[in-house]
Tab-separated table of C-alpha atoms in Angstrom:
chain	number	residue	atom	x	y	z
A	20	UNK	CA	-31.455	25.750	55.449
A	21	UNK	CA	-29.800	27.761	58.353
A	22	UNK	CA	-26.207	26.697	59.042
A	23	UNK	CA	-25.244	25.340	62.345
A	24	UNK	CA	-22.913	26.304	65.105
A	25	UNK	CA	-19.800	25.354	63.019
A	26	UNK	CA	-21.166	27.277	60.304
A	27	UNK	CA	-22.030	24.215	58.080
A	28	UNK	CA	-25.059	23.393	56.388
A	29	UNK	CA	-26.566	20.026	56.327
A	30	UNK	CA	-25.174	19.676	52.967
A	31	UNK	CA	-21.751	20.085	54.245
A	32	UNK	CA	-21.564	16.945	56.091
A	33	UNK	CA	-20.598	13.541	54.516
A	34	UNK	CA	-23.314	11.636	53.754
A	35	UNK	CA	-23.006	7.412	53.696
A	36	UNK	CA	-25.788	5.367	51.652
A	37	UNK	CA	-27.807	3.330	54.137
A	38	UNK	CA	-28.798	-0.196	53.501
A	39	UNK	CA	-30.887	-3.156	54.917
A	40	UNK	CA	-29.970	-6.223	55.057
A	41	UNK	CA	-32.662	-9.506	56.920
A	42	UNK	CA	-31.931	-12.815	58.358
A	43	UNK	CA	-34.730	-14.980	57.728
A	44	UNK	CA	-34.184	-17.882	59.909
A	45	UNK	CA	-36.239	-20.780	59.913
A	46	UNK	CA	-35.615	-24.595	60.771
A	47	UNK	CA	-34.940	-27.396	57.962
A	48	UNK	CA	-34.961	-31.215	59.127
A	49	UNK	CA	-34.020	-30.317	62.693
A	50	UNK	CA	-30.961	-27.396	61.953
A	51	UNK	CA	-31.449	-23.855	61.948
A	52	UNK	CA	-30.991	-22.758	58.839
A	53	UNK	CA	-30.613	-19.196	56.903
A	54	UNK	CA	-31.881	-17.766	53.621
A	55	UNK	CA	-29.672	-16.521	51.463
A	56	UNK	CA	-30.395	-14.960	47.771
A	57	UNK	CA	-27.861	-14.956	44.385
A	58	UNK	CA	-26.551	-12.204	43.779
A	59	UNK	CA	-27.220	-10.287	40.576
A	60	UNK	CA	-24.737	-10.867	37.781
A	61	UNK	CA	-23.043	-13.105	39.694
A	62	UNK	CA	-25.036	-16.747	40.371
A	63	UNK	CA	-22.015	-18.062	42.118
A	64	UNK	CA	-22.314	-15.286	44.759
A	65	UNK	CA	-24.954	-15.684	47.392
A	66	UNK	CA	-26.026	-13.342	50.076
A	67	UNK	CA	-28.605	-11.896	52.689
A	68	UNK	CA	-31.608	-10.317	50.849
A	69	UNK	CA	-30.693	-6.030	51.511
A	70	UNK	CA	-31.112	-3.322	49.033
A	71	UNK	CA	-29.937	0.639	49.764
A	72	UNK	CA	-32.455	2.906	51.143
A	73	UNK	CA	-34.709	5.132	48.647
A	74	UNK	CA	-34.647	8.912	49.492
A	75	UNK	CA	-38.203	9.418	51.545
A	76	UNK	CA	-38.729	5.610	51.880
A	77	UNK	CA	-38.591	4.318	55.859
A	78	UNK	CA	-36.396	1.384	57.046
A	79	UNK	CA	-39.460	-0.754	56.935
A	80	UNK	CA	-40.544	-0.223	54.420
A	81	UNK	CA	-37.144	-0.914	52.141
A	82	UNK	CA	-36.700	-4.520	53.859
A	83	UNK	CA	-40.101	-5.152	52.683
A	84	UNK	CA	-39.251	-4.387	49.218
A	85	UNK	CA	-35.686	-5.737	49.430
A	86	UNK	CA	-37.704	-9.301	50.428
A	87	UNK	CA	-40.214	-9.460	47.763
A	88	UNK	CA	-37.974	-8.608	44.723
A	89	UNK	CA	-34.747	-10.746	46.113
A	90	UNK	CA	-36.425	-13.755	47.919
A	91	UNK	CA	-40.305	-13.192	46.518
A	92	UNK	CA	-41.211	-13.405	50.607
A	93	UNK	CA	-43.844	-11.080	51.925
A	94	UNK	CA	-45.807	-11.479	54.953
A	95	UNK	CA	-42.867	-10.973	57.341
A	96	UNK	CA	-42.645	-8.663	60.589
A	97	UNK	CA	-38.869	-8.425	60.287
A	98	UNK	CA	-37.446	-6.518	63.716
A	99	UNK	CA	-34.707	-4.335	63.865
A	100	UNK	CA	-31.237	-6.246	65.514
A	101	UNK	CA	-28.293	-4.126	65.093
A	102	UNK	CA	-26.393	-1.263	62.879
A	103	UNK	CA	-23.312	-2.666	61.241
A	104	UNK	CA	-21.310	0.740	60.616
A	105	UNK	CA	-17.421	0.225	59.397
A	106	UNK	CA	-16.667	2.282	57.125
A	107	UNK	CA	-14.724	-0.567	55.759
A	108	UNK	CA	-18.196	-2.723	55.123
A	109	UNK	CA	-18.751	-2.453	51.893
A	110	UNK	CA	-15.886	-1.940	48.953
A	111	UNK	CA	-18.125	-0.009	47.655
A	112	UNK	CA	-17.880	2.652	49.697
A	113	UNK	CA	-19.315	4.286	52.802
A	114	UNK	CA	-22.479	2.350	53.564
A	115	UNK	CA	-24.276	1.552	56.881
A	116	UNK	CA	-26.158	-1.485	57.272
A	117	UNK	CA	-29.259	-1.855	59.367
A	118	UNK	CA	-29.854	-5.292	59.695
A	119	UNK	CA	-33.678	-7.035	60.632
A	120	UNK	CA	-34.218	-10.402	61.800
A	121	UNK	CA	-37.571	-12.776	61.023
A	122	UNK	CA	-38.016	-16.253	61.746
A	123	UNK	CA	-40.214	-18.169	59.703
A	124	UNK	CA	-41.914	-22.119	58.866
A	125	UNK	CA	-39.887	-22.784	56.302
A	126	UNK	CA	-43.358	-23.799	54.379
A	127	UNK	CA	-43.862	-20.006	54.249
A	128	UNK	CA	-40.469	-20.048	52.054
A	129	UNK	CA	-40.927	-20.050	48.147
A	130	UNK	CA	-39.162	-22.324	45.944
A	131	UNK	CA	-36.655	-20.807	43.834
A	132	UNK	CA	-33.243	-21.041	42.037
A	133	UNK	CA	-32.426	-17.828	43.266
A	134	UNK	CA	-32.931	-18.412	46.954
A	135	UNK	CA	-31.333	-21.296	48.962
A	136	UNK	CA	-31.626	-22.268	52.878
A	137	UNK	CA	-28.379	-22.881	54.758
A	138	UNK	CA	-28.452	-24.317	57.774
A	139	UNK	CA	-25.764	-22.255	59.819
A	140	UNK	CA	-23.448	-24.243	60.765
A	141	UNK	CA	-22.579	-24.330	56.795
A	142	UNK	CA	-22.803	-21.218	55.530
A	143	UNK	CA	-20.635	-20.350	52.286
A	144	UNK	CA	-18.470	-17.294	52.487
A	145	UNK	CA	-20.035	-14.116	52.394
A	146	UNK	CA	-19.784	-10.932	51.379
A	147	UNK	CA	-19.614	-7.735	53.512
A	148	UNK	CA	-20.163	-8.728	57.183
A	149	UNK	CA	-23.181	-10.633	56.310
A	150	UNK	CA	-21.895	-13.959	58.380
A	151	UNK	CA	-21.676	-11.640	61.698
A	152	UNK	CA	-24.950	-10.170	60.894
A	153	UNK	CA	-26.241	-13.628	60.642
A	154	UNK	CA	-24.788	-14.292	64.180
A	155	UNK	CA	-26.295	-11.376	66.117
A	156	UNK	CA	-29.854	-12.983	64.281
A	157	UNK	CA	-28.776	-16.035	65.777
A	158	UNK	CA	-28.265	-14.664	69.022
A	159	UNK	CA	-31.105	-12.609	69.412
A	160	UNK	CA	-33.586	-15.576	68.684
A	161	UNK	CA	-31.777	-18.115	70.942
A	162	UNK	CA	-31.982	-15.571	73.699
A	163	UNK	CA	-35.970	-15.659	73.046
A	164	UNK	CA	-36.238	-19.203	73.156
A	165	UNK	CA	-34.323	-19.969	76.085
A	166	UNK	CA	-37.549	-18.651	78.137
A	167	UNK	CA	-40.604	-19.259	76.182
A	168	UNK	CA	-42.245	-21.929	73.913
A	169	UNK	CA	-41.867	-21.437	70.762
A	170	UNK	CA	-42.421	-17.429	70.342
A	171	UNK	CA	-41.621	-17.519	66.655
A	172	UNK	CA	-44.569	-20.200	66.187
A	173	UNK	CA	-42.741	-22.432	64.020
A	174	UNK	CA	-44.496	-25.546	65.338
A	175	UNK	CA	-47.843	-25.863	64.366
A	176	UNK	CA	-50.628	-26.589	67.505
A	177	UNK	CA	-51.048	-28.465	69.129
A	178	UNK	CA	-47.848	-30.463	69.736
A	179	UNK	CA	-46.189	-32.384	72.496
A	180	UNK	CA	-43.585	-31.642	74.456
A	181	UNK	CA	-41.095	-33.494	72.851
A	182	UNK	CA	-42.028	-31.936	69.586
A	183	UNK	CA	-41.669	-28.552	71.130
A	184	UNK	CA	-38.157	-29.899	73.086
A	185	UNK	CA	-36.820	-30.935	69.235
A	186	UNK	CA	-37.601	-27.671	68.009
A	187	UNK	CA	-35.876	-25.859	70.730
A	188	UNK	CA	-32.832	-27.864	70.769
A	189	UNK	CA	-32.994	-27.026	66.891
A	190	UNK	CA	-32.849	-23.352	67.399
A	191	UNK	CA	-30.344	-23.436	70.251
A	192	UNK	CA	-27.979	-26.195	68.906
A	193	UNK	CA	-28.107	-28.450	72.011
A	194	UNK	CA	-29.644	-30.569	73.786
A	195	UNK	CA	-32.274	-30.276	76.865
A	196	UNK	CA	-32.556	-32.265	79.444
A	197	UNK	CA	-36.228	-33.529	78.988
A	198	UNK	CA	-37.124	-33.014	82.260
A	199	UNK	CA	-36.076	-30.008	83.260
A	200	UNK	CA	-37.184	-28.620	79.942
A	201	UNK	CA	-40.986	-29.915	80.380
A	202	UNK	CA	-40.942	-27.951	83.857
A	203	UNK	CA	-39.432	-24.942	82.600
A	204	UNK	CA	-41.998	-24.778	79.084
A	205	UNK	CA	-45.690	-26.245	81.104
A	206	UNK	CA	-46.258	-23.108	82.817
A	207	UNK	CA	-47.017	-21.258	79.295
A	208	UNK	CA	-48.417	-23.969	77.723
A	209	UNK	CA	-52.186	-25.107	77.789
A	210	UNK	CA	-53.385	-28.859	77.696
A	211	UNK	CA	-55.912	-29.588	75.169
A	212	UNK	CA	-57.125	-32.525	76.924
A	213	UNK	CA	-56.357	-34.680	73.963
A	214	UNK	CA	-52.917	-37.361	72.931
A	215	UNK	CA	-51.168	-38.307	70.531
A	216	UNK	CA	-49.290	-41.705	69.675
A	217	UNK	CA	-45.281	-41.284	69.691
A	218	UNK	CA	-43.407	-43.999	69.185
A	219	UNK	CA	-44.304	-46.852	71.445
A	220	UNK	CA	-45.300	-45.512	74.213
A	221	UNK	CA	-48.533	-44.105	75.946
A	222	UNK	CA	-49.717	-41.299	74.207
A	223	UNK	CA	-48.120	-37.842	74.534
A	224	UNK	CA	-50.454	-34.625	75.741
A	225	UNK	CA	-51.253	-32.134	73.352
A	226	UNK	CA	-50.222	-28.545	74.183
A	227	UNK	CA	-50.991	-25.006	72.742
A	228	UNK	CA	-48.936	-21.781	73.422
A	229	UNK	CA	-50.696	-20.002	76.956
């Protein structure tokens, strides 16, 4: 390989190890909530699902793998939020993080004694900067839900507005004023035509996504 203008190869540079690391968010009995995965050798220890990058393998394609052997998830189109690179990260030395976020119905979730869901509000201390890499997930998806119904499709259609409002006050950690909330959502939603009995009431409209 040809040096550069500096006269260094390639080789000459420093080279860090480059990781992934995925918050898979979901929603447990009305809190957002995210999964975390024991650490190996250490059961007390628990942690995003991440593994290093293989030489020749793309980003993708190591969250995949980091998913399926720490969490046993697959299906996911995990998105790429945000480089974490302090050299200071990891005590293991110079490692960059590029994290992925995926939300998820938490029946798409295995059960295991290896993988736990937090709701995030509570989470345990982590290692690395795992908590702030949880918090630009959190971000990003409360940004998409302040605008549209449901993108992630956690809630099964159809549903009712009120069923969509609990979900979205879930996600965001508030509440909505019902009101406004049904004017803001009804122009992408689609009436079925049919109801549903809540509470005591008249029944409720059924919605899908537009």
């Amino acid at each position: 390989m040809r040096p550069d203008s500096t006269g260094r190869r390639l080789e000459d540079y420093p080279r860090p190890s480059v990781a992934v690391d995925t918050a898979v968010l979901t929603v447990v009995e009305g809190e957002l909530s995210a999964v975390l995965v024991r650490a190996q050798g250490d059961r007390a220890e628990w942690r995003l699902p991440g593994t290093f990058l293989h030489e020749g393998e793309r980003l993708r394609d190591a969250v995949m793998r980091s998913l399926r052997a720490k969490a046993g998830i697959s299906g996911l189109r995990p998105r790429q939020l945000h480089v974490f690179d302090s050299p200071a990260r990891d005590d293991r030395g110079w490692v960059l993080s590029v994290a992925h976020v995926d939300v998820v119905r938490v029946e798409r979730l295995p059960a295991s004694e290896n993988l736990r869901l937090t709701p995030i509000s509570r989470l345990p201390a982590l290692k690395y900067d795992h908590r702030e890499i949880v918090g630009f997930a959190v971000d990003a998806v409360r940004a998409d839900y302040l605008t549209a119904p449901d993108p992630a499709d956690l809630l099964e259609s159809p549903f009712t507005i009120r069923q969509l409002r609990l979900l979205h006050e879930a996600v965001l950690g508030e509440s909505l004023v019902p009101d406004t909330f049904r004017r803001a959502m009804l122009p992408h939603l689609r009436a079925t035509g049919r109801v549903r009995a809540e509470g005591r009431g008249r029944p409720a409209e059924l919605f899908e996504r537009g």
